[in-house]
């Protein structure tokens, strides 16, 4: 702006003393400099007023011409301004409109002689400079314009110096032209965003360039074209025609309850759906011919097997000398028994649930029953491939098998619904007893094997007499068990039998059995979970061994059958066989009164022999041929022969 002319001061006019100004507030906007009126020589001069800091971006005006001062005129001393607080915020500098350089300037006006204008400029400290505040970027101006740059990096320009290009490089809208030579490469920002840092300006630049890059790829157009192509392809797919229903297909029954229809309102469907074919058909009642499962009629190999069974049964099987050897000799005999490759054979198709061994001393004949109702016969001494044959006398799993003690030509087998006797002399499977209740185990009440005690899964027991015509039991008695797994008759006192249930093991007297209200003679306590088996010792019946699901083998002293029986030993043993293995059954060795055998889950697979005191005497194992768990075992009554059966129907003979 052009310099202003002030009237000349009268040197004779007295000057006023200097006035003290209040401390200025840095946050309060400052008023522009005021024009001083002409003063007389006697009038005191006012102190110079502080002018606001100049905008570094505003073009500077030319210096003003001041008149020469009168040396004779007394001058007022300069006033000291209070120091400014650097912590107080300062108001941002106000932008002045750019001046037009083409506009003619007015000539400077001359001041009257003796008058002089003094301006005191005080620079601000660096801590009081205005600080940048973050703001969200907003689109301003057309796409071809870029915001004006502001130098943030490097030292700041001093107040009053020019910062940035001149206003000539700006457009009409206050933005920098992106195509101008003074462009900073896209880092410029609008004037309103001049407070942004270099990092934020770089970030805005990257966002803009990425947006342009993705716009150049035309992803939306490509996605639209792909969507059109997939839509056209789907329209060409044709659905497969549904097959026509067979006309002679029987009508399918529908639930009246789901249809909410009363049974009286809807007539019964005359043609019902045929029942699904069962994998194993039900075995008919009555006698069955002794014909192998895979053969329509008896073959030469079957005739040879049945002939061998008949021949060895006619021989005298009674052995008067059954002396019990001492433990040392017995242990030596166990060590001499080995398993060879020829003594391993798959006899039945499924998991072995029961076994029996013929008492003959000349020939080893083993019978095994599986969970599908098959009965397999294996002549171990034949050494031929056709030495084993499988029969199907039952519809369900065969849970118990015994050769008749008085006539080994009879093999009795028990399933869920029937008790049958395989008579090799007539080559038939006779039906002895049939019931709607599920059978679980049986044992002979007499030496002639005419009567037997049969246990049921629901807890009851039944007495069966083979001499009575018909297939119904003679007596059914409730002994108070919820489930009965095994029954075993005392070897000397045949009227006593041992029953094992869930957690109950008791001794009953068959002479006092009645339909309900039966009380046990003795109870074997201490079991906390279900009991799998309980058997008397073979010679005197003075010991009872039990297998419990609480991983314990218990031996009781039953010399005197009183109300409570003494526990002799408790052996820790893993009895957790799971659902795919038959539960363990500890059996006594007929040749040794105080030793029993049981399967094992230990590795390598083995069959263990324990003494009634809990001592482990021997373990039958073979790393080459015994590779599975033998849950069911049987011992020859007079020879050192042990047979173990696994869950795949395979038998292992140690001899």
XYZ file of C-alpha atoms in Angstrom:
655
model
C 0.000 0.000 0.000
C 1.249 3.556 -0.611
C 2.836 5.378 2.339
C 0.603 7.657 4.331
C 1.422 11.316 4.910
C 1.418 12.669 8.412
C 1.236 16.402 9.329
C 4.353 17.989 10.517
C 4.748 18.372 14.227
C 5.292 21.702 15.970
C 8.632 21.598 17.776
C 7.429 24.230 20.248
C 4.443 22.162 21.372
C 4.995 20.246 24.629
C 4.854 16.476 24.386
C 2.721 14.241 26.622
C 4.481 11.687 28.830
C 4.519 8.048 27.594
C 1.470 5.992 28.562
C 1.752 2.450 29.934
C -0.230 -0.062 27.897
C -1.866 -3.160 29.479
C -0.300 -6.545 28.607
C -1.595 -7.750 25.300
C -3.494 -11.035 24.961
C -1.848 -13.140 22.238
C -5.164 -14.849 21.473
C -6.977 -11.534 20.810
C -6.912 -10.368 17.203
C -4.920 -7.154 16.738
C -6.298 -4.024 15.190
C -4.540 -2.490 12.219
C -2.283 0.553 12.818
C -4.135 3.831 13.332
C -3.396 7.164 11.763
C -1.883 9.659 14.149
C -3.360 13.173 14.107
C -1.058 16.188 13.804
C 0.200 17.268 17.167
C 1.493 20.621 18.378
C 4.946 21.238 19.732
C 3.607 21.413 23.293
C 1.619 18.166 22.979
C 3.421 15.015 24.138
C 3.907 12.333 21.522
C 2.167 8.968 21.897
C 4.345 5.840 21.927
C 4.620 3.767 18.787
C 2.024 1.004 18.457
C 2.914 -2.586 17.659
C 1.913 -3.763 14.244
C 0.693 -7.360 13.569
C 3.192 -9.781 12.044
C 3.224 -9.729 8.304
C 1.989 -12.714 6.314
C 5.011 -14.363 4.618
C 2.850 -15.292 1.651
C 1.659 -11.666 1.121
C 3.737 -9.474 -1.170
C 5.542 -6.752 0.740
C 4.829 -3.078 0.226
C 7.684 -0.708 -0.620
C 9.304 1.121 2.281
C 7.764 4.373 3.371
C 9.598 7.673 3.139
C 9.835 9.383 6.504
C 10.586 13.102 6.875
C 13.852 14.130 8.470
C 13.556 14.408 12.195
C 14.369 17.506 14.188
C 17.411 16.845 16.388
C 16.309 19.529 18.815
C 12.975 17.798 19.526
C 13.023 15.640 22.621
C 12.241 12.038 21.959
C 10.120 9.797 24.173
C 11.857 6.715 25.461
C 10.754 3.410 23.924
C 8.183 1.462 25.893
C 8.923 -2.086 27.019
C 6.287 -4.628 26.084
C 5.525 -7.542 28.441
C 7.036 -10.864 27.363
C 4.611 -13.101 25.538
C 3.677 -16.518 26.994
C 4.881 -19.222 24.560
C 2.352 -21.698 25.933
C -0.680 -19.574 24.996
C -2.144 -20.322 21.554
C -1.757 -17.580 18.998
C -4.420 -16.739 16.478
C -3.508 -17.822 12.963
C -2.456 -15.079 10.569
C -5.213 -13.689 8.445
C -4.871 -13.964 4.717
C -4.978 -10.686 2.843
C -6.276 -10.562 -0.697
C -3.491 -10.591 -3.258
C -2.680 -7.231 -4.648
C -2.892 -6.517 -8.317
C 0.606 -5.647 -9.567
C -0.852 -3.868 -12.562
C -2.688 -1.289 -10.457
C -0.867 2.049 -10.352
C 0.434 3.097 -6.994
C -0.200 6.491 -5.502
C 2.898 8.613 -4.936
C 4.097 8.885 -1.360
C 2.865 11.912 0.486
C 5.400 14.017 2.214
C 5.183 14.570 5.955
C 5.486 18.053 7.411
C 8.917 18.878 8.764
C 9.568 17.961 12.356
C 7.233 14.972 12.432
C 8.437 11.324 12.320
C 6.611 7.954 12.540
C 8.387 5.168 14.319
C 7.248 1.524 14.067
C 8.617 -1.067 16.484
C 8.505 -4.654 15.149
C 9.060 -7.423 17.685
C 9.585 -10.979 16.289
C 7.591 -13.774 17.900
C 9.381 -16.710 19.588
C 9.354 -20.012 17.721
C 7.293 -21.732 20.448
C 4.449 -19.235 19.903
C 4.104 -19.922 16.190
C 0.704 -21.423 15.178
C 0.648 -25.225 15.198
C -0.939 -27.419 12.545
C -4.220 -29.130 13.329
C -5.349 -32.367 11.645
C -8.348 -32.152 9.361
C -10.027 -34.652 7.115
C -9.209 -34.097 3.454
C -12.084 -32.921 1.340
C -12.233 -32.804 -2.445
C -11.817 -29.231 -3.620
C -11.711 -27.983 -7.111
C -11.638 -29.910 -10.371
C -9.585 -33.085 -10.890
C -7.001 -31.242 -12.962
C -6.095 -28.922 -10.068
C -3.746 -29.760 -7.241
C -3.597 -28.083 -3.826
C -0.960 -25.488 -3.126
C 2.168 -26.887 -1.478
C 3.432 -25.779 1.909
C 6.999 -26.286 2.921
C 6.947 -28.510 6.035
C 10.302 -30.203 5.757
C 13.451 -28.285 6.589
C 13.709 -25.066 8.613
C 10.817 -22.656 8.711
C 11.017 -19.378 6.898
C 11.501 -16.372 9.053
C 8.498 -14.124 9.613
C 8.087 -11.629 6.882
C 9.946 -13.706 4.250
C 8.189 -15.135 1.213
C 7.154 -18.822 1.495
C 6.111 -20.828 -1.559
C 5.567 -19.632 -5.119
C 3.897 -16.379 -5.884
C 0.199 -16.020 -6.449
C 0.728 -15.856 -10.170
C 1.104 -19.634 -10.269
C -2.339 -20.123 -8.749
C -5.538 -20.554 -10.639
C -8.664 -18.601 -10.215
C -9.969 -21.038 -7.624
C -6.909 -20.745 -5.375
C -5.454 -24.170 -6.362
C -2.253 -25.037 -8.156
C -2.440 -26.141 -11.718
C -1.252 -29.776 -12.000
C 0.209 -29.122 -15.441
C 2.232 -26.085 -14.428
C 5.990 -26.151 -14.301
C 6.016 -25.331 -10.593
C 4.201 -28.585 -9.655
C 5.663 -30.565 -6.747
C 4.806 -33.978 -8.124
C 1.362 -34.402 -6.621
C 2.205 -33.622 -2.980
C 0.333 -30.323 -2.986
C -2.751 -29.926 -0.824
C -5.527 -27.286 -0.719
C -5.045 -24.123 1.290
C -7.496 -25.355 3.938
C -5.334 -28.486 4.424
C -1.991 -26.689 4.542
C -1.564 -27.869 8.135
C -1.103 -31.549 7.013
C 2.281 -33.125 7.505
C 4.450 -34.543 4.746
C 3.403 -38.103 5.665
C -0.306 -37.257 5.402
C 0.189 -35.506 2.066
C 2.093 -38.563 0.826
C -0.736 -40.790 2.026
C -3.343 -38.717 0.192
C -1.213 -38.902 -2.912
C -0.988 -42.730 -2.675
C -4.740 -43.038 -2.183
C -5.376 -40.938 -5.265
C -2.919 -42.899 -7.398
C -4.340 -46.262 -6.250
C -7.854 -45.123 -7.054
C -6.742 -44.140 -10.542
C -4.941 -47.472 -10.984
C -7.979 -49.562 -10.012
C -10.208 -47.408 -12.173
C -7.903 -48.149 -15.109
C -8.250 -51.902 -14.518
C -12.027 -51.721 -15.053
C -12.790 -54.476 -12.570
C -16.490 -53.696 -12.369
C -16.905 -54.107 -16.110
C -15.052 -57.445 -16.053
C -17.211 -58.701 -13.166
C -20.355 -57.750 -15.056
C -19.183 -59.655 -18.156
C -18.333 -62.738 -16.098
C -21.728 -62.609 -14.422
C -23.409 -62.547 -17.822
C -21.359 -65.532 -18.993
C -22.156 -67.642 -15.912
C -25.830 -66.756 -16.170
C -25.913 -67.932 -19.758
C -24.146 -71.192 -18.903
C -26.546 -71.973 -16.078
C -29.477 -71.497 -18.333
C -28.175 -74.234 -20.637
C -28.096 -76.872 -17.847
C -30.982 -79.313 -18.133
C -32.329 -81.222 -15.176
C -32.165 -84.985 -15.228
C -35.510 -86.617 -15.646
C -36.719 -88.483 -12.578
C -37.077 -92.244 -13.016
C -40.601 -93.458 -13.306
C -42.020 -95.351 -10.389
C -42.473 -99.052 -10.795
C -46.138 -99.878 -11.082
C -45.927 -103.015 -8.998
C -44.094 -101.256 -6.143
C -45.975 -101.867 -2.869
C -47.626 -98.912 -1.217
C -45.564 -97.249 1.454
C -47.084 -96.991 4.905
C -47.488 -93.537 6.386
C -47.885 -92.607 10.020
C -51.461 -91.780 10.988
C -50.165 -89.788 13.940
C -48.151 -87.482 11.665
C -51.089 -87.190 9.262
C -53.382 -86.399 12.226
C -55.912 -88.924 11.062
C -57.905 -91.198 13.317
C -57.271 -94.929 12.684
C -60.993 -95.595 12.197
C -61.301 -93.004 9.415
C -58.567 -94.529 7.222
C -58.791 -98.136 6.028
C -55.723 -100.325 6.405
C -53.489 -100.639 3.391
C -53.974 -104.064 1.891
C -50.516 -104.283 0.306
C -47.872 -103.588 2.912
C -44.221 -102.963 2.257
C -42.141 -106.129 2.293
C -39.725 -106.389 5.226
C -36.088 -105.769 4.429
C -34.043 -108.874 3.884
C -31.964 -109.708 6.931
C -28.282 -110.387 6.635
C -28.608 -113.598 8.641
C -31.998 -115.331 8.372
C -33.691 -116.696 11.454
C -32.997 -120.344 12.227
C -36.224 -122.379 12.330
C -37.279 -124.125 15.504
C -36.904 -127.840 16.015
C -34.092 -130.234 15.074
C -31.640 -129.104 12.402
C -29.409 -131.316 10.223
C -25.709 -131.126 11.008
C -24.668 -129.722 7.640
C -21.963 -127.070 7.229
C -23.080 -123.581 6.318
C -21.407 -123.391 2.889
C -22.545 -126.837 1.750
C -25.933 -128.074 0.618
C -25.238 -131.534 1.982
C -22.576 -133.229 4.043
C -19.297 -133.702 2.142
C -16.470 -136.177 2.590
C -14.517 -133.741 4.766
C -17.537 -133.179 6.974
C -18.149 -136.906 7.245
C -14.537 -137.397 8.263
C -14.782 -134.724 10.965
C -18.020 -136.109 12.405
C -16.599 -139.618 12.244
C -13.552 -138.550 14.239
C -15.791 -136.904 16.840
C -17.870 -140.059 17.170
C -14.816 -142.296 17.437
C -13.082 -140.328 20.180
C -16.320 -140.050 22.137
C -16.691 -143.842 22.371
C -13.333 -144.188 24.118
C -13.125 -144.170 27.885
C -12.450 -140.562 28.888
C -12.493 -141.094 32.642
C -9.177 -140.506 34.350
C -8.910 -141.854 37.854
C -5.528 -140.270 38.527
C -6.128 -136.539 38.600
C -3.595 -135.647 41.205
C -2.783 -131.971 41.537
C 0.917 -131.319 40.812
C 2.875 -128.901 42.934
C 3.332 -125.314 41.799
C 6.928 -125.818 40.643
C 6.155 -128.755 38.332
C 3.027 -127.018 37.131
C 5.010 -123.905 36.255
C 7.529 -125.992 34.319
C 4.742 -127.631 32.324
C 3.353 -124.215 31.421
C 6.748 -123.077 30.136
C 6.950 -126.083 27.803
C 3.728 -125.116 25.970
C 4.357 -123.176 22.735
C 2.327 -121.843 19.793
C 3.257 -122.868 16.239
C 2.061 -121.623 12.874
C -0.020 -124.731 12.173
C -1.956 -124.321 15.418
C -3.579 -121.006 14.393
C -6.802 -121.219 12.369
C -9.842 -119.089 11.638
C -12.720 -121.337 12.680
C -15.764 -118.989 12.869
C -16.602 -115.831 10.939
C -17.125 -113.343 13.762
C -16.017 -112.604 17.313
C -15.578 -115.647 19.545
C -18.029 -115.610 22.474
C -17.618 -119.165 23.867
C -15.437 -122.266 23.480
C -15.304 -125.912 24.555
C -12.645 -128.627 24.187
C -13.248 -132.358 23.850
C -11.826 -134.408 26.776
C -10.185 -136.947 24.462
C -6.486 -137.655 25.022
C -5.770 -138.854 21.479
C -7.312 -136.072 19.387
C -7.654 -132.351 19.955
C -11.182 -131.303 18.966
C -12.200 -127.704 19.700
C -15.641 -126.105 19.343
C -16.167 -122.314 19.157
C -19.273 -120.132 18.985
C -19.371 -116.564 17.641
C -21.725 -113.604 17.959
C -23.622 -114.431 14.750
C -24.851 -117.860 15.893
C -22.157 -119.951 14.179
C -20.638 -123.049 15.768
C -17.233 -124.099 14.429
C -15.545 -127.479 14.880
C -11.802 -127.800 14.382
C -9.826 -131.030 14.449
C -6.406 -129.663 15.393
C -4.746 -133.070 15.040
C -5.796 -133.530 11.391
C -3.236 -131.019 10.004
C -5.383 -130.540 6.891
C -6.962 -127.454 5.377
C -10.431 -128.984 5.643
C -10.078 -129.745 9.335
C -12.477 -126.927 10.377
C -16.177 -126.638 9.507
C -18.793 -124.076 10.465
C -22.450 -124.763 11.287
C -25.359 -122.392 11.946
C -27.636 -123.800 14.657
C -28.517 -120.391 16.201
C -29.725 -116.975 15.115
C -27.898 -114.962 17.804
C -24.518 -115.030 19.521
C -23.528 -118.264 21.214
C -22.754 -117.261 24.804
C -21.961 -120.660 26.369
C -20.850 -124.142 25.215
C -20.130 -127.449 27.020
C -19.430 -131.030 26.022
C -21.590 -133.388 28.018
C -19.555 -134.762 30.980
C -21.126 -138.216 30.628
C -21.354 -138.381 26.836
C -18.826 -136.230 24.868
C -20.708 -137.051 21.664
C -23.174 -134.338 22.762
C -22.228 -130.682 22.488
C -24.663 -128.279 24.146
C -24.700 -124.654 22.994
C -26.765 -121.729 24.298
C -27.937 -118.667 22.399
C -30.333 -115.856 23.291
C -33.451 -117.801 22.436
C -32.587 -121.520 22.403
C -30.549 -124.244 24.075
C -29.499 -126.888 21.557
C -27.638 -130.169 21.698
C -25.447 -131.309 18.771
C -25.769 -135.123 18.647
C -23.039 -136.469 16.380
C -24.527 -139.972 16.445
C -27.644 -138.702 14.660
C -25.971 -135.689 12.965
C -28.646 -133.253 14.187
C -28.924 -130.211 16.406
C -31.758 -130.974 18.814
C -33.672 -128.169 20.477
C -33.829 -128.614 24.247
C -35.338 -125.325 25.436
C -36.782 -122.217 23.825
C -38.005 -119.095 25.584
C -38.900 -115.506 24.855
C -36.457 -114.407 27.546
C -32.837 -113.929 26.505
C -30.520 -116.634 27.849
C -26.993 -115.766 28.970
C -25.314 -118.891 30.466
C -25.963 -122.469 31.635
C -24.344 -125.308 33.615
C -25.225 -128.927 34.377
C -26.869 -129.726 37.697
C -26.064 -133.453 37.505
C -23.260 -135.645 36.230
C -25.545 -137.265 33.663
C -26.263 -133.792 32.201
C -30.013 -134.376 32.213
C -30.828 -131.126 34.058
C -29.266 -127.718 33.775
C -29.558 -124.303 35.366
C -29.929 -121.480 32.803
C -29.533 -117.761 33.525
C -31.356 -114.952 31.730
C -30.227 -111.434 30.913
C -33.150 -109.931 32.824
C -31.889 -111.477 36.085
C -34.010 -114.608 36.428
C -32.821 -118.231 36.316
C -34.584 -121.296 34.899
C -34.312 -125.042 35.497
C -34.362 -127.208 32.345
C -34.884 -130.991 32.249
C -33.920 -132.710 28.992
C -36.104 -135.748 29.796
C -39.293 -133.727 29.846
C -41.054 -133.470 26.473
C -41.415 -129.975 25.066
C -39.079 -126.993 24.963
C -40.324 -125.061 28.000
C -38.268 -124.759 31.211
C -39.401 -126.560 34.340
C -39.073 -123.558 36.626
C -38.389 -119.838 36.286
C -37.233 -118.109 39.457
C -36.534 -114.480 40.269
C -33.351 -114.244 42.363
C -33.466 -110.448 42.745
C -30.807 -109.598 40.137
C -31.340 -106.963 37.501
C -29.043 -108.928 35.189
C -27.400 -112.319 35.418
C -24.357 -112.963 33.245
C -23.017 -116.337 34.375
C -24.092 -119.318 36.509
C -21.818 -122.097 37.768
C -22.643 -125.235 39.764
C -20.550 -126.350 42.745
C -18.309 -129.313 41.717
C -19.161 -131.389 44.805
C -22.490 -130.086 46.095
C -24.509 -129.959 42.880
C -27.498 -128.265 44.496
C -25.445 -125.064 45.017
C -24.939 -122.699 42.122
C -23.129 -119.373 41.807
C -24.781 -116.453 39.998
C -22.995 -113.262 38.896
C -24.967 -110.143 38.045
C -24.232 -106.441 37.802
C -22.579 -105.911 41.187
C -24.014 -108.992 42.893
C -22.307 -112.382 43.225
C -24.321 -114.820 45.344
C -24.656 -118.551 46.054
C -28.158 -120.073 45.884
C -29.621 -123.474 46.670
C -31.570 -124.877 43.743
C -33.684 -127.033 46.071
C -35.325 -123.972 47.594
C -35.931 -121.994 44.411
C -39.385 -120.523 43.871
C -40.935 -118.081 41.517
C -40.274 -115.035 43.733
C -38.752 -114.147 47.069
C -35.533 -116.159 46.789
C -32.758 -115.296 49.245
C -29.069 -116.100 48.665
C -27.149 -118.521 50.808
C -23.915 -116.468 50.647
C -22.891 -113.150 49.154
C -19.498 -112.212 47.739
C -19.231 -108.478 48.346
C -16.754 -105.822 47.297
C -17.594 -105.311 43.617
C -18.245 -101.717 42.570
C -19.109 -102.315 38.900
C -20.617 -105.057 36.741
C -19.191 -108.555 37.102
C -18.353 -110.431 33.885
C -17.954 -113.933 35.333
C -17.674 -115.957 38.573
C -16.589 -119.640 38.751
C -15.934 -122.234 41.456
C -12.550 -123.972 41.574
C -12.773 -127.323 39.690
C -11.759 -129.821 42.387
C -13.293 -128.809 45.702
C -15.081 -125.547 45.020
C -13.210 -123.891 47.883
C -12.267 -120.877 45.750
C -14.236 -118.463 43.570
C -12.595 -116.121 41.048
C -14.477 -113.102 39.659
C -13.749 -110.596 36.897
C -15.137 -107.097 37.501
C -15.271 -103.967 35.360
C -13.502 -102.015 38.110
C -10.226 -103.577 36.814
C -9.938 -106.106 39.613
C -9.608 -109.901 39.754
C -10.912 -111.137 43.122
C -10.445 -114.546 44.748
C -12.820 -115.601 47.583
C -12.606 -118.432 50.087
C -15.802 -120.522 49.777
C -14.768 -123.416 51.996
C -17.727 -122.695 54.247
C -20.712 -121.099 52.527
C -21.776 -118.726 55.274
C -23.639 -115.454 54.940
C -20.414 -113.546 54.219
C -17.458 -114.937 52.294
C -13.851 -113.938 52.973
C -11.859 -112.155 50.273
C -8.464 -113.815 49.836
C -6.784 -111.589 47.229
C -7.517 -108.712 44.898
C -5.398 -108.455 41.745
C -5.094 -105.281 39.718
C -5.911 -106.161 36.086
C -7.003 -104.141 33.047
C -10.500 -105.434 32.208
C -11.539 -102.531 29.978
C -12.041 -104.503 26.756
C -14.442 -102.043 25.097
C -17.363 -102.813 22.827
C -15.445 -104.677 20.102
C -13.933 -107.349 22.361
C -15.650 -110.045 24.374
C -15.383 -109.413 28.089
C -12.713 -111.364 29.951
C -13.616 -114.554 31.821
C -11.176 -116.008 34.337
C -11.310 -119.832 34.234
C -9.710 -122.385 36.551
C -7.257 -124.927 35.245
C -8.853 -128.382 35.799
C -5.409 -129.834 36.549
C -4.529 -127.268 39.244
C -6.912 -126.344 42.044
C -5.339 -123.001 42.907
C -4.471 -121.521 39.473
C -6.620 -119.726 36.903
C -6.120 -118.199 33.449
C -7.381 -114.902 31.975
C -6.805 -112.826 28.847
C -4.796 -109.609 28.934
C -4.711 -106.198 27.287
C -0.957 -105.892 27.799
C 1.634 -105.666 25.038
C 2.868 -107.991 23.639
C -0.423 -109.897 23.521
C -0.562 -112.697 26.066
C -2.642 -115.020 28.218
C -1.785 -114.831 31.916
C -1.813 -117.542 34.599
C -2.312 -116.442 38.225
C -2.229 -118.225 41.544
C -5.103 -117.710 43.989
C -2.733 -115.672 46.153
C -2.389 -113.112 43.341
C 1.024 -114.231 42.073
C 1.579 -114.220 38.316
C 2.994 -117.649 37.422
C 3.292 -117.539 33.639
C 2.327 -115.593 30.509
C 1.596 -117.361 27.224
C 2.799 -115.179 24.361
C 4.187 -115.422 20.844
C 5.410 -112.371 18.980
C 5.017 -114.122 15.613
C 1.621 -115.807 15.913
C -0.251 -114.212 18.853
C -0.924 -110.617 17.844
C -4.433 -110.060 19.210
C -6.340 -110.181 22.490
C -7.701 -113.613 23.423
C -10.750 -112.856 25.575
C -12.118 -116.432 25.719
C -9.876 -119.338 26.773
C -10.331 -123.026 27.509
C -7.968 -125.637 29.006
C -7.864 -129.373 28.352
C -8.962 -131.348 31.461
C -6.035 -133.814 31.404
C -3.364 -132.540 28.982
C -1.240 -129.430 28.762
C -3.316 -127.785 26.018
C -4.599 -124.215 26.042
C -6.861 -122.692 23.370
C -7.498 -118.931 23.073
C -10.046 -117.205 20.820
C -9.942 -113.590 19.595
C -12.450 -111.125 18.174
C -11.943 -112.168 14.535
C -12.886 -115.838 14.977
C -9.291 -117.119 15.095
C -8.178 -119.828 17.529
C -4.660 -120.250 18.980
C -3.605 -123.610 20.430
C -0.679 -123.763 22.881
C 0.586 -127.306 23.494
